[in-house]
Amino acid sequence: MLPAISHIIGVVVWGHAQRLFGTYKPLVLAGAIATAAALLLLAAVGRLEPFWLTVWMAIFGFLPACFPVLLAHGRSLLPPHLVGRGITLFNIGTIGGTFVVQLVSGGLIDLFPAQNGVYPLDAYRLVFAAQGLCVLLACGVYARVRR
């Protein structure tokens, strides 16, 4: 529940930051790079003590809540008559991306043999590392967008 609550708080904070700073890209990149860093930290450390895992989950719920700012940036690039279709396309891309991430994550975890139905910690470390690197790759592409 903690990540969900911190995500709700994050949406409000990121949205207010966008209005305060009047810009999209730097905020989205900050949130996405910090999200990648959180994933890569977990990949590097592997296992956190319960207190630090709780802190990590709260932070991880908050950081990717910059996504509505990304949608707002996309919306700002569309002519008024295409906003509905454009936002729908962005949402389809998000849902499709979630599907791909889950599919690839499952494939990566399956590279490691499960013992008694439990996958080793290294399988999850690989998944977190792959997801963090993919977020950084997406940041590289997004940073090149001119507007």
PDB file of C-alpha atoms in Angstrom, residues 2-94:
ATOM      1  CA  LEU A   2       2.894   2.351   0.715  1.00  0.00           C
ATOM      2  CA  PRO A   3       4.049   2.569  -2.934  1.00  0.00           C
ATOM      3  CA  ALA A   4       0.472   3.328  -4.022  1.00  0.00           C
ATOM      4  CA  ILE A   5       0.122   6.113  -1.458  1.00  0.00           C
ATOM      5  CA  SER A   6       3.497   7.622  -2.325  1.00  0.00           C
ATOM      6  CA  HIS A   7       2.559   7.409  -6.018  1.00  0.00           C
ATOM      7  CA  ILE A   8      -0.588   9.445  -5.391  1.00  0.00           C
ATOM      8  CA  ILE A   9       1.463  12.015  -3.481  1.00  0.00           C
ATOM      9  CA  GLY A  10       4.036  11.972  -6.290  1.00  0.00           C
ATOM     10  CA  VAL A  11       1.447  12.753  -8.963  1.00  0.00           C
ATOM     11  CA  VAL A  12       0.409  15.845  -7.020  1.00  0.00           C
ATOM     12  CA  VAL A  13       4.005  16.931  -6.351  1.00  0.00           C
ATOM     13  CA  TRP A  14       5.223  16.339  -9.938  1.00  0.00           C
ATOM     14  CA  GLY A  15       2.162  18.124 -11.338  1.00  0.00           C
ATOM     15  CA  HIS A  16       2.712  21.091  -9.051  1.00  0.00           C
ATOM     16  CA  ALA A  17       6.417  21.148  -9.971  1.00  0.00           C
ATOM     17  CA  GLN A  18       5.475  21.281 -13.651  1.00  0.00           C
ATOM     18  CA  ARG A  19       3.263  24.301 -13.054  1.00  0.00           C
ATOM     19  CA  LEU A  20       5.913  25.903 -10.838  1.00  0.00           C
ATOM     20  CA  PHE A  21       8.798  25.434 -13.287  1.00  0.00           C
ATOM     21  CA  GLY A  22       6.724  25.690 -16.471  1.00  0.00           C
ATOM     22  CA  THR A  23       8.639  22.919 -18.202  1.00  0.00           C
ATOM     23  CA  TYR A  24       8.163  19.253 -18.983  1.00  0.00           C
ATOM     24  CA  LYS A  25      11.343  17.585 -20.142  1.00  0.00           C
ATOM     25  CA  PRO A  26      13.708  18.337 -17.224  1.00  0.00           C
ATOM     26  CA  LEU A  27      11.114  17.076 -14.731  1.00  0.00           C
ATOM     27  CA  VAL A  28      10.374  13.920 -16.681  1.00  0.00           C
ATOM     28  CA  LEU A  29      14.075  13.205 -17.123  1.00  0.00           C
ATOM     29  CA  ALA A  30      14.745  13.814 -13.420  1.00  0.00           C
ATOM     30  CA  GLY A  31      11.959  11.442 -12.394  1.00  0.00           C
ATOM     31  CA  ALA A  32      12.907   8.794 -14.928  1.00  0.00           C
ATOM     32  CA  ILE A  33      16.639   8.898 -14.178  1.00  0.00           C
ATOM     33  CA  ALA A  34      15.901   8.705 -10.449  1.00  0.00           C
ATOM     34  CA  THR A  35      13.575   5.756 -11.129  1.00  0.00           C
ATOM     35  CA  ALA A  36      16.340   4.018 -13.079  1.00  0.00           C
ATOM     36  CA  ALA A  37      18.775   4.720 -10.250  1.00  0.00           C
ATOM     37  CA  ALA A  38      16.377   3.157  -7.735  1.00  0.00           C
ATOM     38  CA  LEU A  39      16.038   0.046  -9.905  1.00  0.00           C
ATOM     39  CA  LEU A  40      19.797  -0.203 -10.430  1.00  0.00           C
ATOM     40  CA  LEU A  41      20.399   0.256  -6.704  1.00  0.00           C
ATOM     41  CA  LEU A  42      18.152  -2.686  -5.942  1.00  0.00           C
ATOM     42  CA  ALA A  43      19.869  -4.706  -8.659  1.00  0.00           C
ATOM     43  CA  ALA A  44      23.279  -3.912  -7.170  1.00  0.00           C
ATOM     44  CA  VAL A  45      22.346  -4.460  -3.525  1.00  0.00           C
ATOM     45  CA  GLY A  46      20.035  -7.396  -4.114  1.00  0.00           C
ATOM     46  CA  ARG A  47      18.449  -7.598  -0.703  1.00  0.00           C
ATOM     47  CA  LEU A  48      17.488  -4.788   1.636  1.00  0.00           C
ATOM     48  CA  GLU A  49      16.708  -4.929   5.316  1.00  0.00           C
ATOM     49  CA  PRO A  50      12.963  -4.481   5.977  1.00  0.00           C
ATOM     50  CA  PHE A  51      13.303  -0.842   7.049  1.00  0.00           C
ATOM     51  CA  TRP A  52      15.312   0.118   3.952  1.00  0.00           C
ATOM     52  CA  LEU A  53      13.046  -1.918   1.707  1.00  0.00           C
ATOM     53  CA  THR A  54      10.103   0.062   3.078  1.00  0.00           C
ATOM     54  CA  VAL A  55      11.947   3.309   2.359  1.00  0.00           C
ATOM     55  CA  TRP A  56      12.849   2.061  -1.130  1.00  0.00           C
ATOM     56  CA  MET A  57       9.230   1.132  -1.856  1.00  0.00           C
ATOM     57  CA  ALA A  58       7.996   4.573  -0.786  1.00  0.00           C
ATOM     58  CA  ILE A  59      10.607   6.283  -2.956  1.00  0.00           C
ATOM     59  CA  PHE A  60       9.934   3.953  -5.856  1.00  0.00           C
ATOM     60  CA  GLY A  61       6.227   4.696  -5.659  1.00  0.00           C
ATOM     61  CA  PHE A  62       6.927   8.433  -5.769  1.00  0.00           C
ATOM     62  CA  LEU A  63       9.550   8.689  -8.514  1.00  0.00           C
ATOM     63  CA  PRO A  64       7.713   7.307 -11.576  1.00  0.00           C
ATOM     64  CA  ALA A  65       4.678   9.430 -10.697  1.00  0.00           C
ATOM     65  CA  CYS A  66       6.157  11.991 -13.108  1.00  0.00           C
ATOM     66  CA  PHE A  67       4.385  10.065 -15.890  1.00  0.00           C
ATOM     67  CA  PRO A  68       1.423  12.503 -16.064  1.00  0.00           C
ATOM     68  CA  VAL A  69       3.949  15.268 -16.798  1.00  0.00           C
ATOM     69  CA  LEU A  70       5.189  13.154 -19.714  1.00  0.00           C
ATOM     70  CA  LEU A  71       1.601  12.799 -20.949  1.00  0.00           C
ATOM     71  CA  ALA A  72       1.134  16.552 -20.603  1.00  0.00           C
ATOM     72  CA  HIS A  73       4.270  17.073 -22.683  1.00  0.00           C
ATOM     73  CA  GLY A  74       2.925  14.738 -25.347  1.00  0.00           C
ATOM     74  CA  ARG A  75      -0.407  16.539 -25.286  1.00  0.00           C
ATOM     75  CA  SER A  76       1.329  19.890 -25.759  1.00  0.00           C
ATOM     76  CA  LEU A  77       2.858  18.602 -29.002  1.00  0.00           C
ATOM     77  CA  LEU A  78      -0.507  17.709 -30.565  1.00  0.00           C
ATOM     78  CA  PRO A  79      -2.866  19.973 -32.476  1.00  0.00           C
ATOM     79  CA  PRO A  80      -6.204  20.435 -30.665  1.00  0.00           C
ATOM     80  CA  HIS A  81      -8.163  18.246 -33.075  1.00  0.00           C
ATOM     81  CA  LEU A  82      -5.832  15.250 -32.425  1.00  0.00           C
ATOM     82  CA  VAL A  83      -5.518  15.458 -28.628  1.00  0.00           C
ATOM     83  CA  GLY A  84      -8.049  12.689 -27.934  1.00  0.00           C
ATOM     84  CA  ARG A  85      -6.487  10.290 -30.409  1.00  0.00           C
ATOM     85  CA  GLY A  86      -2.965  11.201 -29.330  1.00  0.00           C
ATOM     86  CA  ILE A  87      -3.568  10.629 -25.614  1.00  0.00           C
ATOM     87  CA  THR A  88      -5.291   7.352 -26.473  1.00  0.00           C
ATOM     88  CA  LEU A  89      -2.245   6.317 -28.471  1.00  0.00           C
ATOM     89  CA  PHE A  90       0.051   7.260 -25.561  1.00  0.00           C
ATOM     90  CA  ASN A  91      -2.057   5.172 -23.185  1.00  0.00           C
ATOM     91  CA  ILE A  92      -2.048   2.196 -25.570  1.00  0.00           C
ATOM     92  CA  GLY A  93       1.735   2.524 -25.731  1.00  0.00           C
ATOM     93  CA  THR A  94       1.894   2.537 -21.946  1.00  0.00           C
TER      94      THR A  94
END
